[in-house]
Amino acid sequence: MTEPRWWQEAVFYQVYPRSFARDLAGIRRRLDHLQWLGVGAIWICPFYPSPQADFGYDVADYTDVDPEFGTLDDFDGLVGDAHARGIRVIVDWVPNHTSDQHPWFVESRSSRESAKRDWYVWRDSRAGGPPNNWRAAFGGRAWTFDAATSQWYLHLFLPQQPDVNWRNPELAAAMHGVLRFWLDRGVDGFRIDVVQGIAKPPDLPDDPPGTVLPRASFNDHPDAHPILRHLRTLVDAYPQEPVMVGEVYLLSTEQVADYLGRGDELHLSFDFTSLYAPWDAAAWRTVVERVERELGAIGAWPTWTLSNHDNPRHRTRYGGGEARARAAAVLLLTLRGTPFLYQGEELGLQDAVVPPEQEVDPGGRDPCRAPIPWDGSPAHGWEHEEEWLPWPPDADVANPEVERADPGSMLNLYQRALAARRASPALRRGSARVLPSPAGVLAYERVAADGGDRRVVLVNFAAQRACVDLDGDWTVEVATDRAWEGAPFDGELEADAALVLRP
Ligand code: GLC
C-alpha cells in the first residue's frame, strides 16, 4: 500500500481573512485556536491586492498582499508560525478571471493591437448585441461592451472580473509563474477557484434556452484537463508535496471525479453534492454510496464539505438547532476522505441576519461571512463593536472563550472528534462501507487496511430515538452528547444523536 499523503490525513480549515481576524497578522495571532482544535491545514481565501468587487476574488496582483491584509512579510511570518505548529497552509488561486484593474487587463483593454489583447476573451458584436447568450453567475449577461475598442469581453462573474484566455500560451506561462511564486515562498498548495470554467468551448456556442448553472456550455469543457495536467507537473516538482484542491462546481460526483484524471490532474476536488444534500438519512446514504462508487472505482480520494463562504451555513440550512449541527460534525469528520471545515462551524455558528442596508456582497452571501466572535465582550475580540458585517446570533456565548471552558460545547465536540480521527487509522484512511440501518439512520463501518483498527459510525437524522442492531460489543468513543462517551453501546440511538463506536 502506498503511504498516505499529508492532504489525505489532514483536516482542512477554511479561513476567510476579513471575517476570521481581519488580516494576516490577525490570523497569525489566532493560530492557537487552530492548533488546539487540531486541524492539519488551513486554506486562506484571497488576500491579494484587489478592488474587492467580489471580496478578493477579483485579483489585481497575484503576487502581493493587499495593504488591507498586510504585507508579504506578514504572509511569510504566518506561514512560518503555522508550519512550526504543524499546520500546513494553502492559498486560494483564481485562474479563471482577474480584476478589471489587473495590469494585464488594463493593457489588454487598451487597444485591439495590444500584446495582451488575446490574454482575455474579446469578441465582436453579433447582430448588434453580445457575442452569445451566456449569463453571468451573479445575474445579467456574461459580456460587457468596451466602447473604446468596440468589442465585448467575457466575464462569467462580475463585469469587474474579466475571464482570461487559457488558450493563449503567454497567459498560461504568466499564471504558472504565479504558482511558482507562492510555492517558492513555501505554501503547501492551492485551492483553485472555478476549475470547471477555465476552458471555454472555442466556438463559444449559445446556451439552449432555459439553461441554468452549472449546466452552462462554458462549464466542463474537456480542454480543462491538459491545463490541469500541466499544473500538476509543475506543482509535483516541489518537495513540500503541494496539494491542488479544485472548486469543481458541477454538482455531479461523476463529473467532479473526472478532474482527478488518472491521478495526474487535481489531487482533490470539492464535491458539492454533500453540501447540497438535505439533512436526510436516505439522501446522505445516496451521496456516500455514489462517492464510494465513483471515486473508489478510480482509486481517488474524496473531500467533504458542509459549509463555505458561498453558501448558507449548514446549521442554518438544516434547521433543527444545535443538535443536528452536532450530528453533522460527527458525520463530516468520520467519512472516508478529507474534511474541509469552514471557520466558525466548530463554534456552531449560524448565519448572521444582515439588514438590507448592510448588505455588501453582489452574490447575497453576507450572512455566512459574519465575523467570528472570539470572546463574549462587546467587540468580541475585534477592534470595533461594529465590524464589516453584523455578528452571528448568540455571539456572547458562541465563541471560543466561552466554549473552550465548557466540556459539553460544540467546540469541544469538534476537538474530540478531530483527536479521535488523528488517533485512528480506520478513521483517517480506512475503507468505508454503509451498513444496514433503520430508516432515519445512516450507519457505516470504517476499517483500516490491515483490518486491525475498526470504527462504526451511527448518525440519527430523525427526531425519534432509533434501535440499531450491531454484531459484537461496542464502546462509545465520541458522541454528540459527551455524557455517553466511554459507555458500552446499548443499541439505542437518541434523536439527532451521532456516535463513533470502537470495539
Ligand atoms: C468561487 C468563489 C466565490 C467567487 C467566485 C468567483 O465560486 O468561491 O466566492 O465569487 O468563485 O471568483
XYZ file of C-alpha atoms and ligand atoms in Angstrom:
515
model
C 0.000 0.000 0.000
C 1.321 3.453 -0.825
C 1.924 5.786 2.095
C -0.971 8.196 2.602
C -0.238 11.758 1.564
C -0.487 14.548 4.113
C -3.569 16.000 2.405
C -5.417 12.721 2.813
C -4.909 12.681 6.566
C -5.181 16.364 7.427
C -8.426 18.094 8.312
C -8.548 21.428 6.467
C -9.944 24.639 7.898
C -11.094 27.444 5.630
C -10.106 30.950 6.712
C -11.949 33.919 5.241
C -9.453 36.568 6.397
C -11.682 39.635 6.685
C -14.053 37.727 8.972
C -11.621 35.452 10.758
C -9.344 38.074 12.242
C -9.259 40.986 9.797
C -5.798 40.412 8.285
C -2.797 38.098 8.049
C -1.305 39.277 11.332
C -4.684 38.608 12.940
C -4.766 35.072 11.565
C -1.284 34.555 12.962
C -2.474 35.626 16.413
C -5.310 33.092 16.261
C -3.204 30.073 15.360
C -3.511 28.868 18.972
C -7.182 28.225 18.381
C -6.486 26.186 15.254
C -3.686 24.193 16.823
C -5.791 23.392 19.875
C -8.660 22.354 17.610
C -6.264 20.013 15.839
C -6.556 20.958 12.188
C -3.726 19.918 9.892
C -4.031 22.647 7.272
C -5.617 25.997 6.603
C -6.912 27.310 3.304
C -6.711 31.091 3.230
C -9.202 32.863 0.950
C -7.806 35.660 -1.279
C -5.731 38.371 0.414
C -4.171 39.751 -2.781
C -4.398 43.375 -3.909
C -7.950 43.782 -5.136
C -10.643 46.423 -5.600
C -12.786 43.929 -3.581
C -15.707 43.948 -6.012
C -16.024 40.219 -5.190
C -14.180 40.418 -1.867
C -10.814 39.420 -3.199
C -11.896 37.023 -5.938
C -11.145 39.932 -8.277
C -7.354 39.845 -8.132
C -5.382 42.898 -9.292
C -1.961 41.420 -8.465
C -1.415 37.713 -7.877
C 1.944 38.066 -6.190
C 1.411 40.564 -3.402
C -0.755 41.203 -0.348
C -3.483 43.835 -0.262
C -2.421 46.559 2.224
C -5.722 45.925 3.968
C -4.489 42.413 4.818
C -0.828 43.224 5.480
C 2.408 42.575 3.635
C 4.376 39.699 2.153
C 6.414 39.728 5.368
C 3.211 39.145 7.325
C 2.445 36.284 4.991
C 5.874 34.710 5.483
C 5.515 35.126 9.244
C 2.125 33.441 9.193
C 3.398 30.501 7.146
C 6.448 30.150 9.412
C 4.335 30.132 12.573
C 1.771 27.763 11.107
C 4.466 25.329 9.995
C 6.107 25.488 13.416
C 2.775 24.314 14.833
C 2.423 21.522 12.306
C -0.239 23.332 10.295
C 0.096 23.412 6.515
C -1.020 26.465 4.542
C -2.724 26.544 1.172
C -3.743 29.697 -0.639
C -6.612 30.494 -2.954
C -5.686 30.836 -6.615
C -8.171 32.399 -9.028
C -7.195 31.280 -12.536
C -10.487 31.866 -14.366
C -10.514 35.657 -14.206
C -8.640 38.673 -12.900
C -9.835 42.041 -11.701
C -10.521 44.582 -14.428
C -7.860 46.604 -12.578
C -5.175 43.957 -13.098
C -2.399 45.460 -15.287
C -2.857 42.526 -17.696
C -6.443 43.547 -18.359
C -5.701 47.265 -18.379
C -3.200 46.564 -21.135
C -5.479 44.108 -22.930
C -8.260 46.636 -22.976
C -6.076 49.491 -24.203
C -6.314 48.550 -27.896
C -7.161 45.737 -30.261
C -3.460 45.588 -31.144
C -2.310 45.251 -27.539
C 0.182 42.425 -26.992
C -2.118 41.184 -24.218
C -5.378 41.518 -26.158
C -5.598 37.734 -26.516
C -4.943 37.154 -22.792
C -8.678 37.749 -22.317
C -11.737 36.752 -24.330
C -12.668 39.577 -26.713
C -15.290 39.235 -29.440
C -17.135 41.397 -31.950
C -20.831 42.103 -31.649
C -23.260 39.632 -33.108
C -26.288 41.269 -34.786
C -25.613 44.448 -32.831
C -25.624 42.643 -29.470
C -23.341 40.454 -27.356
C -21.422 37.569 -28.982
C -23.675 34.915 -27.422
C -26.424 34.482 -24.832
C -24.306 33.424 -21.834
C -25.429 34.634 -18.431
C -23.100 35.682 -15.595
C -23.152 33.903 -12.229
C -24.481 36.908 -10.313
C -27.081 37.778 -12.988
C -27.005 39.779 -16.203
C -25.166 38.914 -19.356
C -21.670 37.467 -19.296
C -20.364 40.091 -21.740
C -19.531 43.777 -21.345
C -19.106 46.098 -24.297
C -15.939 48.152 -24.349
C -16.830 51.294 -26.298
C -13.209 52.403 -26.787
C -12.312 49.307 -28.812
C -15.841 48.331 -29.936
C -15.611 44.750 -28.715
C -17.102 42.720 -25.878
C -15.160 40.958 -23.145
C -16.323 37.819 -21.376
C -16.920 37.586 -17.630
C -18.590 34.559 -16.068
C -18.881 36.577 -12.862
C -18.985 40.385 -12.383
C -18.058 42.833 -15.174
C -15.122 43.678 -12.862
C -13.910 40.057 -13.270
C -12.893 39.559 -16.923
C -12.179 35.922 -17.871
C -8.664 35.147 -19.000
C -7.892 33.081 -22.092
C -6.018 29.922 -21.131
C -5.601 29.084 -24.823
C -3.005 31.853 -25.004
C 0.409 30.340 -24.087
C 1.776 33.599 -22.662
C -1.168 33.924 -20.308
C -0.676 30.297 -19.249
C 3.037 30.924 -18.636
C 2.279 34.027 -16.566
C -0.197 32.039 -14.449
C 2.373 29.285 -13.956
C 4.716 31.954 -12.670
C 2.125 32.861 -10.038
C 2.084 29.297 -8.735
C 5.878 29.184 -8.595
C 5.953 32.473 -6.704
C 3.876 31.042 -3.847
C 5.447 27.582 -3.928
C 8.879 29.175 -3.650
C 7.586 31.013 -0.561
C 6.737 27.655 0.971
C 2.976 27.296 0.579
C 1.638 23.756 0.707
C -0.698 24.076 -2.216
C -3.671 25.811 -3.729
C -7.399 25.886 -3.565
C -8.211 26.554 -7.207
C -11.231 28.694 -7.958
C -13.824 27.842 -10.664
C -11.875 24.952 -12.201
C -14.876 23.824 -14.253
C -14.888 27.103 -16.186
C -11.278 27.685 -17.190
C -11.517 26.163 -20.686
C -14.340 27.619 -22.728
C -15.523 25.877 -25.892
C -13.560 27.631 -28.677
C -16.655 28.470 -30.731
C -18.485 29.924 -27.700
C -21.863 28.373 -28.584
C -25.155 29.787 -27.311
C -26.685 28.049 -24.314
C -30.004 26.325 -25.070
C -32.919 28.368 -23.714
C -33.622 27.717 -20.042
C -30.044 26.664 -19.217
C -29.241 27.018 -15.527
C -25.888 26.868 -13.757
C -23.847 24.762 -13.574
C -25.096 23.277 -16.873
C -23.984 26.257 -18.986
C -21.861 25.412 -22.022
C -18.874 27.376 -20.687
C -18.524 24.772 -17.922
C -16.809 21.379 -18.036
C -15.037 21.636 -21.385
C -12.523 18.772 -21.927
C -9.714 21.223 -22.697
C -9.508 21.940 -18.959
C -7.784 18.575 -18.487
C -4.495 19.269 -20.319
C -4.305 22.591 -18.455
C -4.623 20.736 -15.158
C -2.094 18.066 -16.134
C 0.407 20.803 -16.837
C -0.261 22.436 -13.460
C 0.125 19.086 -11.759
C 3.561 18.532 -13.258
C 4.619 21.985 -12.109
C 3.333 21.524 -8.585
C 4.599 17.945 -8.139
C 8.161 19.097 -8.752
C 8.186 20.842 -5.344
C 9.494 19.000 -2.285
C 6.702 20.065 0.063
C 4.251 17.792 -1.840
C 1.837 20.614 -2.610
C -1.826 19.818 -2.988
C -4.166 21.188 -5.637
C -7.757 21.131 -4.472
C -10.184 22.394 -7.048
C -13.528 24.055 -6.743
C -15.312 21.974 -9.368
C -18.789 23.365 -9.207
C -20.664 20.808 -11.288
C -22.904 19.125 -8.694
C -22.209 15.679 -10.089
C -19.811 13.314 -8.349
C -19.069 11.589 -11.635
C -18.119 14.810 -13.415
C -16.163 16.067 -10.433
C -14.185 12.802 -10.328
C -13.132 13.433 -13.915
C -10.972 16.343 -12.745
C -8.766 13.980 -10.773
C -7.714 12.498 -14.114
C -5.662 9.339 -13.764
C -4.023 10.704 -10.675
C -2.400 13.351 -12.877
C -4.771 16.320 -12.543
C -6.190 17.725 -9.280
C -5.189 15.902 -6.098
C -8.582 16.672 -4.592
C -11.759 18.154 -5.965
C -14.611 19.589 -3.969
C -17.750 17.571 -4.483
C -20.602 19.872 -3.521
C -23.241 17.136 -3.712
C -22.707 16.764 0.033
C -23.169 20.486 0.620
C -26.381 20.392 -1.389
C -27.777 17.238 0.235
C -30.674 17.825 2.633
C -30.409 16.623 6.233
C -31.943 13.258 5.472
C -30.539 9.762 6.029
C -31.645 8.392 2.638
C -30.223 11.394 0.774
C -26.901 11.055 2.574
C -26.782 7.334 2.011
C -27.114 8.018 -1.721
C -24.336 10.621 -1.627
C -21.961 8.414 0.349
C -22.597 5.359 -1.815
C -22.142 7.370 -5.004
C -18.861 8.829 -3.781
C -17.621 5.369 -2.837
C -18.649 4.020 -6.233
C -17.329 6.840 -8.435
C -14.144 7.690 -6.576
C -13.474 4.211 -5.245
C -13.573 2.924 -8.824
C -10.649 5.121 -9.828
C -8.774 4.858 -6.537
C -9.401 8.559 -5.830
C -9.716 10.297 -2.507
C -12.976 12.128 -1.610
C -13.490 15.533 0.011
C -16.345 16.503 2.329
C -17.698 19.991 2.957
C -20.848 21.166 4.665
C -20.286 24.925 4.622
C -18.173 27.554 2.921
C -18.103 31.285 2.199
C -20.544 30.931 -0.729
C -23.440 29.152 0.926
C -25.670 29.425 3.981
C -24.046 27.729 6.969
C -25.197 24.139 7.397
C -26.519 24.744 10.882
C -28.829 27.391 9.433
C -29.610 25.379 6.310
C -30.554 22.213 8.147
C -32.616 23.918 10.825
C -33.140 21.796 13.896
C -30.820 23.783 16.109
C -27.532 22.757 17.609
C -28.415 19.060 17.943
C -28.388 18.499 14.198
C -25.246 20.524 13.718
C -23.557 18.270 16.277
C -24.604 15.143 14.420
C -23.408 16.749 11.180
C -19.984 17.375 12.745
C -19.580 13.696 13.619
C -20.643 12.752 10.088
C -18.267 15.206 8.401
C -15.275 14.127 10.471
C -15.726 10.378 10.075
C -16.475 9.844 6.375
C -13.737 8.424 4.153
C -11.904 11.406 2.699
C -10.568 14.823 3.588
C -12.974 17.075 5.513
C -12.957 20.831 4.956
C -14.267 22.867 7.885
C -15.484 26.404 7.359
C -14.394 28.869 10.043
C -16.931 29.115 12.844
C -18.734 25.845 12.258
C -16.685 24.453 15.145
C -18.457 27.054 17.301
C -21.864 26.024 15.972
C -22.287 29.414 14.350
C -25.432 30.271 12.455
C -25.787 32.744 9.618
C -25.995 36.369 10.671
C -29.099 38.379 9.953
C -27.921 41.112 7.603
C -30.352 44.000 7.136
C -30.642 45.244 3.520
C -28.766 48.475 4.262
C -25.767 46.471 5.481
C -25.584 44.082 2.517
C -22.266 44.298 0.696
C -21.892 41.132 -1.388
C -23.129 41.126 -5.007
C -23.973 37.414 -4.632
C -26.080 37.672 -1.446
C -23.551 35.674 0.604
C -23.061 38.063 3.531
C -24.850 36.022 6.245
C -22.301 33.170 6.244
C -19.413 35.657 6.180
C -20.151 37.332 9.509
C -17.070 37.934 11.659
C -16.004 35.246 14.133
C -16.737 36.287 17.710
C -13.610 35.428 19.706
C -14.979 36.203 23.147
C -18.067 37.461 24.943
C -17.046 41.126 25.188
C -18.966 43.758 23.171
C -16.309 43.850 20.428
C -15.824 40.043 20.628
C -12.043 40.315 20.492
C -12.102 42.683 17.491
C -11.287 46.354 17.302
C -14.842 47.648 16.985
C -18.222 46.680 18.338
C -19.459 47.007 14.782
C -17.346 45.279 12.190
C -17.943 44.991 8.443
C -20.954 42.691 8.921
C -23.218 42.052 11.919
C -22.223 39.377 14.449
C -23.772 35.944 14.132
C -26.552 35.089 16.604
C -25.569 34.231 20.197
C -22.081 35.715 19.803
C -21.902 36.311 23.565
C -21.795 32.543 24.144
C -20.963 31.043 20.717
C -17.262 31.959 20.864
C -14.003 30.144 21.659
C -13.538 31.775 25.062
C -16.849 30.509 26.422
C -16.894 27.222 24.546
C -13.394 26.110 25.402
C -14.258 26.350 29.065
C -17.368 24.202 28.609
C -16.556 20.499 28.113
C -20.005 19.908 26.653
C -19.730 22.617 23.976
C -19.820 22.224 20.218
C -16.202 23.368 20.081
C -15.131 20.605 22.430
C -17.067 18.074 20.361
C -15.122 19.127 17.241
C -11.873 18.956 19.157
C -12.641 15.426 20.436
C -13.782 14.207 17.023
C -10.608 15.563 15.434
C -8.479 13.895 18.097
C -10.295 10.575 17.637
C -9.708 10.830 13.916
C -5.999 11.509 14.319
C -5.650 8.534 16.649
C -7.464 6.032 14.437
C -6.019 4.660 11.185
C -9.520 3.382 10.360
C -10.996 6.891 10.542
C -8.067 8.564 8.825
C -7.699 6.299 5.885
C -9.689 3.089 6.293
C -12.306 1.761 3.900
C -15.934 2.831 4.274
C -18.963 0.599 3.957
C -22.563 1.598 4.538
C -24.267 -0.805 6.968
C -27.944 -1.768 7.068
C -29.810 0.517 9.461
C -33.341 1.565 10.359
C -34.989 4.407 8.436
C -33.682 7.791 9.516
C -30.274 6.404 10.488
C -27.066 6.275 8.474
C -24.577 3.672 9.687
C -21.156 2.941 8.267
C -18.092 0.970 9.143
C -14.514 2.169 8.720
C -11.782 -0.461 8.628
C -8.026 0.090 8.366
C -6.250 -1.660 5.504
C -4.630 -4.243 7.781
C -8.006 -4.907 9.424
C -6.596 -4.087 12.856
C -8.497 -0.889 13.539
C -12.262 -0.503 13.151
C -14.927 2.040 13.899
C -18.672 2.132 13.383
C -20.414 5.477 12.997
C -24.127 5.940 13.618
C -25.920 9.138 12.684
C -29.584 9.597 13.546
C -31.073 12.143 11.168
C -34.525 11.708 12.678
C -36.225 13.391 15.611
C -37.108 9.971 17.100
C -34.994 7.515 19.021
C -33.876 4.519 16.920
C -32.731 0.993 17.711
C -29.639 -0.237 15.888
C -28.512 -3.868 15.895
C -24.777 -4.367 15.641
C -22.762 -7.537 15.822
C -20.348 -7.614 18.717
C -19.692 -5.282 21.628
C -19.000 -1.635 21.021
C -17.971 1.284 23.200
C -18.938 4.891 22.557
C -15.774 6.795 21.715
C -17.200 10.133 20.567
C -20.795 11.250 20.982
C -22.835 14.327 20.239
C -23.586 14.263 23.977
C -20.361 13.900 25.912
C -22.117 12.128 28.779
C -22.435 8.952 26.659
C -18.740 8.674 25.876
C -16.890 5.728 27.376
C -20.083 3.717 27.932
C -20.964 0.470 26.141
C -23.327 0.938 23.204
C -26.724 -0.452 24.271
C -28.370 -0.488 20.832
C -30.302 2.737 21.310
C -29.631 5.917 19.398
C -31.280 9.086 20.657
C -32.993 11.558 18.311
C -30.457 13.718 16.410
C -27.586 11.808 18.012
C -24.395 10.595 16.364
C -21.859 8.144 17.803
C -18.423 6.905 16.907
C -18.069 3.369 18.261
C -14.925 1.366 18.844
C -14.741 -2.379 19.500
C -15.808 30.944 -6.444
C -15.634 31.568 -5.086
C -16.620 32.684 -4.952
C -16.341 33.704 -6.033
C -16.343 33.058 -7.400
C -15.743 33.960 -8.429
O -17.035 30.341 -6.597
O -15.774 30.600 -4.094
O -16.569 33.289 -3.686
O -17.312 34.712 -6.007
O -15.583 31.890 -7.428
O -14.364 34.053 -8.237
